[in-house]
mmCIF file of C-alpha atoms in Angstrom:
data_model
loop_
_atom_site.group_PDB
_atom_site.id
_atom_site.type_symbol
_atom_site.label_atom_id
_atom_site.label_comp_id
_atom_site.label_asym_id
_atom_site.label_seq_id
_atom_site.Cartn_x
_atom_site.Cartn_y
_atom_site.Cartn_z
ATOM 1 C CA MET A 8 -22.955 -56.290 -5.745
ATOM 2 C CA ILE A 9 -19.695 -57.028 -7.568
ATOM 3 C CA SER A 10 -21.394 -56.814 -10.961
ATOM 4 C CA LYS A 11 -22.739 -53.342 -10.097
ATOM 5 C CA ILE A 12 -19.251 -52.174 -9.197
ATOM 6 C CA MET A 13 -17.851 -53.622 -12.453
ATOM 7 C CA LEU A 14 -20.553 -51.845 -14.449
ATOM 8 C CA LYS A 15 -19.691 -48.536 -12.782
ATOM 9 C CA LEU A 16 -15.980 -48.997 -13.474
ATOM 10 C CA LEU A 17 -16.715 -49.904 -17.123
ATOM 11 C CA PHE A 18 -18.881 -46.796 -17.451
ATOM 12 C CA LEU A 19 -16.115 -44.574 -16.060
ATOM 13 C CA ALA A 20 -13.539 -46.149 -18.373
ATOM 14 C CA LEU A 21 -15.752 -45.582 -21.416
ATOM 15 C CA PHE A 22 -16.436 -42.008 -20.283
ATOM 16 C CA PHE A 23 -12.746 -41.120 -20.020
ATOM 17 C CA CYS A 24 -11.926 -42.827 -23.299
ATOM 18 C CA GLY A 25 -14.684 -40.862 -24.995
ATOM 19 C CA PHE A 26 -13.458 -37.633 -23.383
ATOM 20 C CA GLN A 27 -9.907 -38.246 -24.614
ATOM 21 C CA MET A 28 -11.111 -39.039 -28.159
ATOM 22 C CA SER A 29 -13.193 -35.862 -28.107
ATOM 23 C CA ALA A 30 -10.213 -33.834 -26.920
ATOM 24 C CA GLN A 31 -8.048 -35.280 -29.703
ATOM 25 C CA GLU A 32 -10.638 -34.308 -32.305
ATOM 26 C CA THR A 33 -10.702 -30.673 -31.096
ATOM 27 C CA LYS A 34 -6.943 -30.098 -31.316
ATOM 28 C CA PHE A 35 -5.652 -27.476 -33.738
ATOM 29 C CA GLU A 36 -4.135 -28.934 -36.934
ATOM 30 C CA GLY A 37 -3.715 -25.884 -39.193
ATOM 31 C CA ASP A 38 -1.031 -23.290 -39.871
ATOM 32 C CA PRO A 39 -0.444 -21.455 -36.548
ATOM 33 C CA ASP A 40 1.064 -18.345 -38.159
ATOM 34 C CA ALA A 41 -1.796 -17.901 -40.634
ATOM 35 C CA SER A 42 -4.398 -18.482 -37.924
ATOM 36 C CA PHE A 43 -2.577 -16.073 -35.613
ATOM 37 C CA GLU A 44 -2.800 -13.369 -38.267
ATOM 38 C CA ILE A 45 -6.526 -14.005 -38.670
ATOM 39 C CA ALA A 46 -6.984 -13.753 -34.878
ATOM 40 C CA ARG A 47 -5.086 -10.456 -34.765
ATOM 41 C CA ASN A 48 -7.302 -8.997 -37.480
ATOM 42 C CA LEU A 49 -10.395 -10.117 -35.588
ATOM 43 C CA ALA A 50 -9.096 -8.555 -32.354
ATOM 44 C CA PHE A 51 -8.285 -5.231 -33.991
ATOM 45 C CA ASN A 52 -11.753 -5.163 -35.587
ATOM 46 C CA GLN A 53 -13.635 -5.396 -32.282
ATOM 47 C CA GLN A 54 -14.266 -9.146 -32.596
ATOM 48 C CA ARG A 55 -12.200 -10.106 -29.591
ATOM 49 C CA LYS A 56 -14.282 -13.073 -28.459
ATOM 50 C CA GLN A 57 -13.775 -14.777 -31.828
ATOM 51 C CA ALA A 58 -10.089 -13.813 -31.720
ATOM 52 C CA GLN A 59 -9.677 -15.295 -28.242
ATOM 53 C CA ASP A 60 -11.394 -18.522 -29.271
ATOM 54 C CA THR A 61 -9.011 -18.809 -32.225
ATOM 55 C CA LEU A 62 -5.932 -18.113 -30.106
ATOM 56 C CA LEU A 63 -6.977 -20.634 -27.467
ATOM 57 C CA PHE A 64 -7.572 -23.216 -30.208
ATOM 58 C CA ILE A 65 -4.044 -22.709 -31.603
ATOM 59 C CA LEU A 66 -2.588 -23.105 -28.099
ATOM 60 C CA THR A 67 -4.111 -26.595 -27.776
ATOM 61 C CA THR A 68 -1.347 -27.764 -30.123
ATOM 62 C CA TYR A 69 1.247 -25.013 -29.599
ATOM 63 C CA PRO A 70 1.072 -24.158 -25.856
ATOM 64 C CA ASN A 71 4.518 -22.547 -25.919
ATOM 65 C CA TYR A 72 3.917 -20.238 -28.861
ATOM 66 C CA HIS A 73 4.643 -17.274 -26.617
ATOM 67 C CA ASP A 74 3.643 -14.501 -29.013
ATOM 68 C CA ILE A 75 0.187 -16.037 -29.313
ATOM 69 C CA ARG A 76 -0.251 -16.453 -25.563
ATOM 70 C CA SER A 77 1.026 -12.947 -24.898
ATOM 71 C CA PHE A 78 -1.383 -11.477 -27.456
ATOM 72 C CA LEU A 79 -4.215 -13.499 -25.908
ATOM 73 C CA ALA A 80 -3.326 -11.959 -22.533
ATOM 74 C CA THR A 81 -3.318 -8.508 -24.112
ATOM 75 C CA THR A 82 -6.856 -9.007 -25.430
ATOM 76 C CA TYR A 83 -7.975 -10.017 -21.925
ATOM 77 C CA SER A 84 -6.385 -6.820 -20.633
ATOM 78 C CA TRP A 85 -8.249 -4.763 -23.250
ATOM 79 C CA ASP A 86 -11.467 -6.325 -21.997
ATOM 80 C CA GLY A 87 -10.643 -5.402 -18.395
ATOM 81 C CA ASP A 88 -10.078 -9.014 -17.344
ATOM 82 C CA TYR A 89 -6.746 -8.187 -15.703
ATOM 83 C CA LYS A 90 -6.575 -11.293 -13.525
ATOM 84 C CA LYS A 91 -6.939 -13.642 -16.492
ATOM 85 C CA ALA A 92 -4.391 -11.582 -18.453
ATOM 86 C CA ARG A 93 -1.929 -11.709 -15.548
ATOM 87 C CA LYS A 94 -2.098 -15.509 -15.505
ATOM 88 C CA GLU A 95 -1.168 -15.754 -19.196
ATOM 89 C CA PHE A 96 1.600 -13.128 -18.961
ATOM 90 C CA ASN A 97 3.125 -14.938 -15.986
ATOM 91 C CA TYR A 98 3.089 -18.219 -17.941
ATOM 92 C CA VAL A 99 5.142 -16.628 -20.735
ATOM 93 C CA LEU A 100 7.587 -14.811 -18.445
ATOM 94 C CA GLU A 101 8.288 -17.950 -16.418
ATOM 95 C CA LYS A 102 9.422 -19.679 -19.602
ATOM 96 C CA ASP A 103 10.944 -16.696 -21.430
ATOM 97 C CA ILE A 104 12.154 -14.086 -18.935
ATOM 98 C CA GLU A 105 13.907 -12.072 -21.660
ATOM 99 C CA ASN A 106 10.715 -11.449 -23.639
ATOM 100 C CA LYS A 107 10.650 -7.658 -23.365
ATOM 101 C CA THR A 108 7.396 -7.258 -25.302
ATOM 102 C CA THR A 109 5.623 -9.444 -22.762
ATOM 103 C CA TRP A 110 7.190 -7.543 -19.840
ATOM 104 C CA ILE A 111 5.858 -4.271 -21.243
ATOM 105 C CA ALA A 112 2.379 -5.661 -21.882
ATOM 106 C CA ALA A 113 2.262 -7.274 -18.424
ATOM 107 C CA ILE A 114 3.256 -4.006 -16.702
ATOM 108 C CA LYS A 115 0.607 -2.098 -18.637
ATOM 109 C CA ASN A 116 -1.925 -4.688 -17.509
ATOM 110 C CA GLU A 117 -1.138 -3.853 -13.850
ATOM 111 C CA LEU A 118 -1.355 -0.121 -14.532
ATOM 112 C CA TRP A 119 -4.688 -0.470 -16.328
ATOM 113 C CA GLY A 120 -5.910 -2.625 -13.462
ATOM 114 C CA ASP A 121 -5.094 0.189 -10.962
ATOM 115 C CA LEU A 122 -2.306 -1.818 -9.332
ATOM 116 C CA PRO A 123 0.599 0.681 -9.518
ATOM 117 C CA PHE A 124 2.616 -0.967 -6.735
ATOM 118 C CA ALA A 125 2.547 -4.298 -8.576
ATOM 119 C CA ALA A 126 3.483 -2.507 -11.812
ATOM 120 C CA LEU A 127 6.397 -0.792 -10.066
ATOM 121 C CA GLU A 128 7.690 -4.093 -8.741
ATOM 122 C CA MET A 129 7.515 -5.587 -12.232
ATOM 123 C CA THR A 130 9.362 -2.661 -13.839
ATOM 124 C CA ASN A 131 12.165 -2.971 -11.283
ATOM 125 C CA ASN A 132 12.496 -6.672 -12.127
ATOM 126 C CA ALA A 133 12.395 -5.998 -15.876
ATOM 127 C CA LEU A 134 15.030 -3.239 -15.632
ATOM 128 C CA LYS A 135 17.431 -5.744 -14.088
ATOM 129 C CA ILE A 136 17.266 -7.619 -17.402
ATOM 130 C CA PHE A 137 17.008 -4.547 -19.679
ATOM 131 C CA PRO A 138 18.919 -1.758 -17.869
ATOM 132 C CA LYS A 139 17.978 1.831 -18.812
ATOM 133 C CA ASP A 140 15.429 0.644 -21.383
ATOM 134 C CA THR A 141 13.461 3.718 -22.465
ATOM 135 C CA GLU A 142 9.984 2.207 -22.512
ATOM 136 C CA LEU A 143 10.474 0.391 -19.216
ATOM 137 C CA LEU A 144 11.722 3.575 -17.532
ATOM 138 C CA TYR A 145 8.669 5.424 -18.810
ATOM 139 C CA LEU A 146 6.391 2.724 -17.393
ATOM 140 C CA LYS A 147 8.274 2.859 -14.085
ATOM 141 C CA ALA A 148 7.662 6.598 -13.877
ATOM 142 C CA SER A 149 3.969 6.024 -14.595
ATOM 143 C CA ALA A 150 3.785 3.452 -11.800
ATOM 144 C CA GLN A 151 5.555 5.809 -9.387
ATOM 145 C CA GLU A 152 3.251 8.690 -10.261
ATOM 146 C CA ASN A 153 0.152 6.509 -9.865
ATOM 147 C CA SER A 154 1.389 5.378 -6.437
ATOM 148 C CA ASN A 155 1.747 9.033 -5.398
ATOM 149 C CA ASN A 156 5.545 9.091 -5.614
ATOM 150 C CA THR A 157 5.806 12.037 -7.985
ATOM 151 C CA LEU A 158 9.334 13.028 -7.007
ATOM 152 C CA GLU A 159 10.538 9.498 -7.692
ATOM 153 C CA ALA A 160 8.704 9.562 -11.040
ATOM 154 C CA LEU A 161 10.437 12.828 -11.928
ATOM 155 C CA SER A 162 13.800 11.299 -11.028
ATOM 156 C CA THR A 163 13.091 8.271 -13.249
ATOM 157 C CA ILE A 164 12.074 10.444 -16.203
ATOM 158 C CA GLN A 165 15.237 12.501 -15.745
ATOM 159 C CA LEU A 166 17.273 9.288 -15.884
ATOM 160 C CA LEU A 167 15.521 8.477 -19.161
ATOM 161 C CA LEU A 168 16.305 11.962 -20.544
ATOM 162 C CA ASP A 169 19.939 11.673 -19.486
ATOM 163 C CA THR A 170 20.164 8.722 -21.870
ATOM 164 C CA ASN A 171 17.796 10.059 -24.569
ATOM 165 C CA PRO A 172 17.748 13.892 -24.254
ATOM 166 C CA GLU A 173 15.636 14.342 -27.414
ATOM 167 C CA ASP A 174 12.819 12.019 -26.319
ATOM 168 C CA GLN A 175 9.825 14.329 -26.793
ATOM 169 C CA LYS A 176 7.414 12.016 -25.000
ATOM 170 C CA ALA A 177 9.645 12.061 -21.925
ATOM 171 C CA LYS A 178 10.036 15.848 -22.145
ATOM 172 C CA ASP A 179 6.264 16.311 -22.178
ATOM 173 C CA TYR A 180 5.835 13.896 -19.291
ATOM 174 C CA LYS A 181 8.476 15.710 -17.239
ATOM 175 C CA ALA A 182 6.678 19.018 -17.838
ATOM 176 C CA ASN A 183 3.373 17.483 -16.678
ATOM 177 C CA LEU A 184 5.035 16.080 -13.555
ATOM 178 C CA ASN A 185 6.547 19.462 -12.728
ATOM 179 C CA ASN A 186 3.201 21.167 -13.207
ATOM 180 C CA GLY A 187 1.436 18.675 -10.984
ATOM 181 C CA LEU A 188 4.142 18.415 -8.350
ATOM 182 C CA SER A 189 2.977 19.876 -5.054
ATOM 183 C CA GLN A 190 5.817 20.295 -2.601
ATOM 184 C CA ASN A 191 3.728 21.909 0.144
ATOM 185 C CA ALA A 192 0.653 20.884 2.086
ATOM 186 C CA ILE A 193 -1.435 22.178 4.960
ATOM 187 C CA GLY A 194 -3.910 20.091 6.892
ATOM 188 C CA ILE A 195 -6.315 19.933 9.805
ATOM 189 C CA THR A 196 -7.150 16.912 11.949
ATOM 190 C CA SER A 197 -9.942 16.840 14.529
ATOM 191 C CA SER A 198 -11.003 13.991 16.769
ATOM 192 C CA VAL A 199 -13.220 13.309 19.742
ATOM 193 C CA ASP A 200 -13.166 10.500 22.316
ATOM 194 C CA LEU A 201 -16.418 9.440 23.967
ATOM 195 C CA TYR A 202 -16.111 7.377 27.173
ATOM 196 C CA SER A 203 -18.614 4.797 28.366
ATOM 197 C CA ASP A 204 -18.247 6.167 31.913
ATOM 198 C CA VAL A 205 -15.909 8.085 34.241
ATOM 199 C CA PHE A 206 -14.856 10.839 31.809
ATOM 200 C CA ASP A 207 -16.459 13.600 29.765
ATOM 201 C CA PRO A 208 -15.740 13.718 25.997
ATOM 202 C CA MET A 209 -12.183 14.723 25.097
ATOM 203 C CA GLN A 210 -11.120 16.660 22.007
ATOM 204 C CA TYR A 211 -7.922 16.673 19.980
ATOM 205 C CA HIS A 212 -7.102 18.982 17.068
ATOM 206 C CA ALA A 213 -3.972 19.529 14.968
ATOM 207 C CA LEU A 214 -2.852 22.067 12.389
ATOM 208 C CA MET A 215 -0.128 20.754 10.076
ATOM 209 C CA TYR A 216 2.256 22.146 7.435
ATOM 210 C CA ARG A 217 4.417 19.823 5.319
ATOM 211 C CA ARG A 218 7.234 20.619 2.937
ATOM 212 C CA GLN A 219 8.683 18.031 0.580
ATOM 213 C CA THR A 220 12.367 18.547 -0.240
ATOM 214 C CA LYS A 221 14.950 16.514 -2.092
ATOM 215 C CA TYR A 222 16.325 15.498 1.305
ATOM 216 C CA GLY A 223 12.966 14.271 2.596
ATOM 217 C CA SER A 224 9.800 15.595 4.230
ATOM 218 C CA ILE A 225 9.580 18.211 7.000
ATOM 219 C CA ILE A 226 6.331 18.447 8.965
ATOM 220 C CA GLY A 227 5.453 21.114 11.508
ATOM 221 C CA ARG A 228 2.415 20.574 13.717
ATOM 222 C CA VAL A 229 0.497 22.435 16.415
ATOM 223 C CA ASN A 230 -1.561 20.067 18.586
ATOM 224 C CA PHE A 231 -4.470 21.273 20.703
ATOM 225 C CA ASN A 232 -5.998 19.096 23.422
ATOM 226 C CA ARG A 233 -9.043 19.675 25.635
ATOM 227 C CA ARG A 234 -9.481 17.300 28.615
ATOM 228 C CA PHE A 235 -10.757 17.630 32.179
ATOM 229 C CA ASN A 236 -12.070 21.119 31.270
ATOM 230 C CA GLU A 237 -8.467 22.148 30.577
ATOM 231 C CA ASN A 238 -6.847 23.261 27.318
ATOM 232 C CA GLY A 239 -3.296 22.516 26.252
ATOM 233 C CA VAL A 240 -1.032 23.102 23.234
ATOM 234 C CA GLN A 241 1.949 21.131 21.963
ATOM 235 C CA TYR A 242 4.407 22.107 19.195
ATOM 236 C CA GLU A 243 5.887 19.272 17.196
ATOM 237 C CA VAL A 244 8.245 18.654 14.247
ATOM 238 C CA ASP A 245 8.623 15.449 12.201
ATOM 239 C CA LEU A 246 11.503 14.820 9.800
ATOM 240 C CA TYR A 247 11.817 11.998 7.254
ATOM 241 C CA PRO A 248 15.389 12.390 5.929
ATOM 242 C CA LYS A 249 16.554 10.242 3.025
ATOM 243 C CA ILE A 250 19.924 8.686 3.832
ATOM 244 C CA THR A 251 20.599 6.509 0.799
ATOM 245 C CA LYS A 252 18.643 4.356 -1.596
ATOM 246 C CA GLY A 253 16.392 2.057 0.388
ATOM 247 C CA LEU A 254 17.268 3.691 3.732
ATOM 248 C CA TYR A 255 15.535 6.627 5.398
ATOM 249 C CA ALA A 256 14.841 7.843 8.924
ATOM 250 C CA TYR A 257 12.110 9.301 11.096
ATOM 251 C CA VAL A 258 12.975 11.985 13.662
ATOM 252 C CA ASN A 259 10.473 13.659 16.014
ATOM 253 C CA PHE A 260 10.660 16.443 18.591
ATOM 254 C CA GLY A 261 7.869 18.125 20.542
ATOM 255 C CA ILE A 262 7.481 20.542 23.464
ATOM 256 C CA ALA A 263 4.587 21.650 25.666
ATOM 257 C CA SER A 264 3.929 23.438 28.953
ATOM 258 C CA THR A 265 0.800 21.630 30.113
ATOM 259 C CA PHE A 266 0.108 18.362 31.924
ATOM 260 C CA LEU A 267 -2.054 17.334 28.954
ATOM 261 C CA PHE A 268 1.122 16.647 26.937
ATOM 262 C CA PRO A 269 4.667 15.580 27.782
ATOM 263 C CA ASP A 270 6.939 18.527 28.564
ATOM 264 C CA ILE A 271 9.317 17.160 25.944
ATOM 265 C CA LYS A 272 8.954 14.263 23.541
ATOM 266 C CA TYR A 273 11.416 12.986 20.988
ATOM 267 C CA GLY A 274 12.115 9.877 18.967
ATOM 268 C CA ALA A 275 13.957 8.415 16.021
ATOM 269 C CA GLU A 276 13.667 5.374 13.765
ATOM 270 C CA LEU A 277 15.527 3.878 10.810
ATOM 271 C CA PHE A 278 13.671 2.217 7.927
ATOM 272 C CA LYS A 279 15.364 -0.210 5.515
ATOM 273 C CA SER A 280 13.934 -1.716 2.346
ATOM 274 C CA LEU A 281 14.455 -5.456 1.929
ATOM 275 C CA PRO A 282 14.057 -7.843 -1.033
ATOM 276 C CA LYS A 283 10.605 -9.164 -1.942
ATOM 277 C CA SER A 284 8.970 -5.787 -1.103
ATOM 278 C CA PHE A 285 9.607 -6.060 2.646
ATOM 279 C CA GLU A 286 10.599 -3.171 4.919
ATOM 280 C CA ILE A 287 12.021 -3.284 8.448
ATOM 281 C CA SER A 288 12.596 -0.547 11.034
ATOM 282 C CA LEU A 289 13.971 -0.030 14.527
ATOM 283 C CA GLY A 290 13.630 3.002 16.797
ATOM 284 C CA PHE A 291 12.533 4.571 20.073
ATOM 285 C CA ARG A 292 10.230 7.239 21.533
ATOM 286 C CA THR A 293 10.838 9.220 24.751
ATOM 287 C CA LEU A 294 8.205 11.092 26.795
ATOM 288 C CA LYS A 295 9.297 13.447 29.583
ATOM 289 C CA TYR A 296 6.745 14.342 32.251
ATOM 290 C CA ASN A 297 7.892 14.504 35.887
ATOM 291 C CA THR A 298 9.599 11.243 35.029
ATOM 292 C CA THR A 299 10.881 9.863 31.721
ATOM 293 C CA THR A 300 9.248 7.040 29.782
ATOM 294 C CA ASN A 301 11.173 5.286 27.010
ATOM 295 C CA ILE A 302 9.414 3.229 24.367
ATOM 296 C CA TYR A 303 11.369 0.875 22.096
ATOM 297 C CA THR A 304 9.722 -0.083 18.846
ATOM 298 C CA GLY A 305 10.246 -1.325 15.318
ATOM 299 C CA SER A 306 8.204 -2.655 12.442
ATOM 300 C CA LEU A 307 8.048 -5.268 9.726
ATOM 301 C CA GLY A 308 6.063 -4.269 6.640
ATOM 302 C CA TRP A 309 5.272 -5.980 3.364
ATOM 303 C CA TYR A 310 3.881 -4.535 0.129
ATOM 304 C CA THR A 311 2.076 -7.121 -1.974
ATOM 305 C CA GLY A 312 0.221 -5.914 -5.040
ATOM 306 C CA ASN A 313 -1.877 -2.962 -3.872
ATOM 307 C CA SER A 314 -1.928 -4.143 -0.259
ATOM 308 C CA TYR A 315 0.286 -3.292 2.686
ATOM 309 C CA LEU A 316 0.626 -5.313 5.890
ATOM 310 C CA SER A 317 2.734 -4.428 8.916
ATOM 311 C CA PHE A 318 3.306 -5.415 12.514
ATOM 312 C CA ARG A 319 4.732 -2.989 15.083
ATOM 313 C CA PRO A 320 5.590 -4.087 18.661
ATOM 314 C CA TYR A 321 6.218 -1.717 21.590
ATOM 315 C CA PHE A 322 8.393 -2.423 24.622
ATOM 316 C CA THR A 323 7.903 0.061 27.454
ATOM 317 C CA PRO A 324 9.802 -0.350 30.746
ATOM 318 C CA GLY A 325 7.857 0.919 33.775
ATOM 319 C CA VAL A 326 7.608 0.652 37.545
ATOM 320 C CA THR A 327 5.407 -2.435 37.217
ATOM 321 C CA GLY A 328 7.692 -4.127 34.683
ATOM 322 C CA THR A 329 8.099 -3.981 30.926
ATOM 323 C CA SER A 330 4.896 -3.648 28.967
ATOM 324 C CA ILE A 331 4.689 -5.400 25.616
ATOM 325 C CA SER A 332 2.047 -4.296 23.156
ATOM 326 C CA GLY A 333 1.644 -4.241 19.416
ATOM 327 C CA THR A 334 -0.359 -3.167 16.402
ATOM 328 C CA PHE A 335 -1.180 -5.074 13.225
ATOM 329 C CA THR A 336 -2.082 -2.860 10.252
ATOM 330 C CA TYR A 337 -3.583 -3.702 6.873
ATOM 331 C CA ARG A 338 -4.139 -1.225 4.027
ATOM 332 C CA LYS A 339 -5.769 -1.774 0.670
ATOM 333 C CA TYR A 340 -4.650 0.940 -1.747
ATOM 334 C CA ARG A 341 -6.704 2.081 -4.699
ATOM 335 C CA SER A 342 -5.336 4.565 -7.245
ATOM 336 C CA ASP A 343 -2.406 5.811 -5.133
ATOM 337 C CA ALA A 344 -0.956 6.053 -1.639
ATOM 338 C CA ASP A 345 -3.521 8.717 -0.600
ATOM 339 C CA ASN A 346 -6.508 6.534 -1.475
ATOM 340 C CA TYR A 347 -6.918 3.480 0.682
ATOM 341 C CA LEU A 348 -8.970 1.567 3.198
ATOM 342 C CA GLY A 349 -7.155 0.598 6.384
ATOM 343 C CA VAL A 350 -7.698 -1.404 9.542
ATOM 344 C CA ALA A 351 -5.450 -1.544 12.615
ATOM 345 C CA VAL A 352 -5.788 -3.881 15.586
ATOM 346 C CA SER A 353 -3.831 -3.143 18.788
ATOM 347 C CA MET A 354 -3.303 -5.248 21.902
ATOM 348 C CA GLY A 355 -1.832 -3.955 25.153
ATOM 349 C CA PHE A 356 -1.323 -0.471 26.574
ATOM 350 C CA SER A 357 1.432 1.768 25.228
ATOM 351 C CA PRO A 358 1.815 5.550 25.494
ATOM 352 C CA GLU A 359 2.557 5.462 21.754
ATOM 353 C CA ILE A 360 -0.651 3.619 20.816
ATOM 354 C CA ASN A 361 -2.753 5.291 23.518
ATOM 355 C CA GLN A 362 -0.989 8.571 22.874
ATOM 356 C CA PHE A 363 -3.333 10.701 24.971
ATOM 357 C CA ALA A 364 -2.770 9.171 28.411
ATOM 358 C CA ILE A 365 -5.315 9.762 31.165
ATOM 359 C CA ASP A 366 -2.942 11.940 33.197
ATOM 360 C CA GLU A 367 0.747 12.758 33.487
ATOM 361 C CA ASN A 368 1.403 9.685 35.650
ATOM 362 C CA ALA A 369 -0.227 7.286 33.189
ATOM 363 C CA ALA A 370 3.031 6.572 31.415
ATOM 364 C CA LYS A 371 4.373 4.940 34.590
ATOM 365 C CA PHE A 372 1.616 2.334 34.724
ATOM 366 C CA VAL A 373 2.205 0.579 31.462
ATOM 367 C CA ALA A 374 1.191 -2.937 32.562
ATOM 368 C CA LEU A 375 -2.456 -2.239 31.706
ATOM 369 C CA GLU A 376 -4.791 -4.207 29.479
ATOM 370 C CA ALA A 377 -6.175 -2.587 26.358
ATOM 371 C CA GLN A 378 -7.594 -3.689 23.031
ATOM 372 C CA ARG A 379 -8.284 -1.366 20.112
ATOM 373 C CA ILE A 380 -9.596 -1.601 16.558
ATOM 374 C CA ASN A 381 -9.356 1.296 14.147
ATOM 375 C CA LEU A 382 -11.004 1.549 10.721
ATOM 376 C CA GLY A 383 -9.925 4.276 8.324
ATOM 377 C CA TYR A 384 -10.889 5.449 4.852
ATOM 378 C CA TYR A 385 -8.828 7.983 2.895
ATOM 379 C CA PHE A 386 -9.583 9.547 -0.486
ATOM 380 C CA THR A 387 -8.638 12.501 -2.693
ATOM 381 C CA SER A 388 -10.240 14.870 -5.171
ATOM 382 C CA SER A 389 -9.836 14.138 -8.883
ATOM 383 C CA ASN A 390 -6.910 16.584 -9.170
ATOM 384 C CA LYS A 391 -5.214 15.031 -6.099
ATOM 385 C CA GLN A 392 -4.892 18.452 -4.426
ATOM 386 C CA ASN A 393 -7.403 17.783 -1.663
ATOM 387 C CA ALA A 394 -7.194 14.716 0.559
ATOM 388 C CA TRP A 395 -9.725 13.652 3.174
ATOM 389 C CA GLY A 396 -9.681 10.955 5.795
ATOM 390 C CA THR A 397 -11.963 9.498 8.409
ATOM 391 C CA GLN A 398 -11.280 7.027 11.208
ATOM 392 C CA LEU A 399 -13.529 5.221 13.632
ATOM 393 C CA ALA A 400 -11.916 3.444 16.572
ATOM 394 C CA VAL A 401 -13.171 1.449 19.550
ATOM 395 C CA THR A 402 -10.930 0.862 22.580
ATOM 396 C CA HIS A 403 -11.485 -1.388 25.598
ATOM 397 C CA GLN A 404 -9.065 -0.125 28.238
ATOM 398 C CA GLU A 405 -8.284 -0.791 31.873
ATOM 399 C CA ILE A 406 -8.889 2.219 34.146
ATOM 400 C CA ILE A 407 -5.545 3.520 35.286
ATOM 401 C CA PHE A 408 -6.644 4.427 38.828
ATOM 402 C CA ASP A 409 -9.007 1.467 39.191
ATOM 403 C CA GLN A 410 -7.084 -1.458 37.726
ATOM 404 C CA GLY A 411 -9.199 -4.511 37.079
ATOM 405 C CA ASN A 412 -12.100 -2.381 35.805
ATOM 406 C CA PHE A 413 -12.487 -1.226 32.219
ATOM 407 C CA PHE A 414 -14.226 1.390 30.151
ATOM 408 C CA TRP A 415 -14.954 1.763 26.436
ATOM 409 C CA ILE A 416 -13.629 4.627 24.329
ATOM 410 C CA TYR A 417 -15.306 5.495 21.009
ATOM 411 C CA SER A 418 -13.146 7.712 18.792
ATOM 412 C CA LEU A 419 -13.981 9.610 15.611
ATOM 413 C CA VAL A 420 -11.235 11.320 13.583
ATOM 414 C CA LEU A 421 -11.676 13.582 10.546
ATOM 415 C CA SER A 422 -8.828 15.054 8.492
ATOM 416 C CA TRP A 423 -8.332 17.304 5.482
ATOM 417 C CA GLU A 424 -5.189 18.230 3.565
ATOM 418 C CA LEU A 425 -4.513 20.694 0.746
ATOM 419 C CA LYS A 426 -1.440 20.296 -1.465
ATOM 420 C CA PHE A 427 0.060 23.265 -3.311
ATOM 421 C CA LYS A 428 3.304 24.397 -4.917
#
């Protein structure tokens, strides 16, 4: 038994010795600069696999030859292997944070990989080291445009032109941004709720107009609701004023003259950007029927790469106590902020989450049980002028006049938006 164990240990020792000798024999021993030049010529002549093999071989002896590693990453990026390129770029930047060439190549890698939010984060970090650098500002504008922040992109390009007024590339880009900038939009949203029992199907429709200004967005909306064989209309305005860099607000006001909507609704919320791509907010909503319901809310959001995660709690005082509910949201963005797949999971009853209450007294009874999952998919036309969306939601909710019993609600939402100057 012991001899068998000794034989196995001897075999392992010989194996590792042989592996180390083999590794020593495959280490690069030539002129790194001359070999680098050969690899570059191979890469530029569509022989990238041979070039990559050569570059990797040089790095076995010169792992911190940053120009070689950065060029290797660039060839991966050319091949569409953005994840592998990102790993090599990060290696260089961790050791040489002032390598501007690598910053630029790494940002382009994120843009080519359709990760504009990651590219934008990188440009902001790079501009802290190289303030007002022309090429970095141009890349920042590209990232902002690709993440559907055209006004911000225009502002960045203008900053570049303030420093370099004769930059023809920036002039042309500014003209393209102005031509493609749509400051107006109209849209229609339609949805239907199907109930497992108790109620007939209920319909909700909205007609929207949005205007983007330098002070923020203004949205006017007419909401139509059909429930209990009754029709009702609500008029609503949303404002998103910009206060200062990294701080903006949300303000809402709505009126109606039907029991299907609150007589008056209003709310406000402040949003603040935080380091590490986090965002926090705090606000309230008020619904006025025969009585007044106040909802206190806030949110914590995080942008990571092309993903967005957020959690929003709701605290609603009522006659049965304070209801606590919340929603967790995840979005996976594609080319920009109008193209994404989203999922939201809600727990607890809130007039904000369950915005179409069963009747005008529903807001009083907030200590109800409810669970909801909502899947959404949003996409645009190739010219970005038309945007479509679809949502499918399933809700398991306690019956407001028969507490302890539940029904299921199946919701389908379709939306369309047209942007124009």
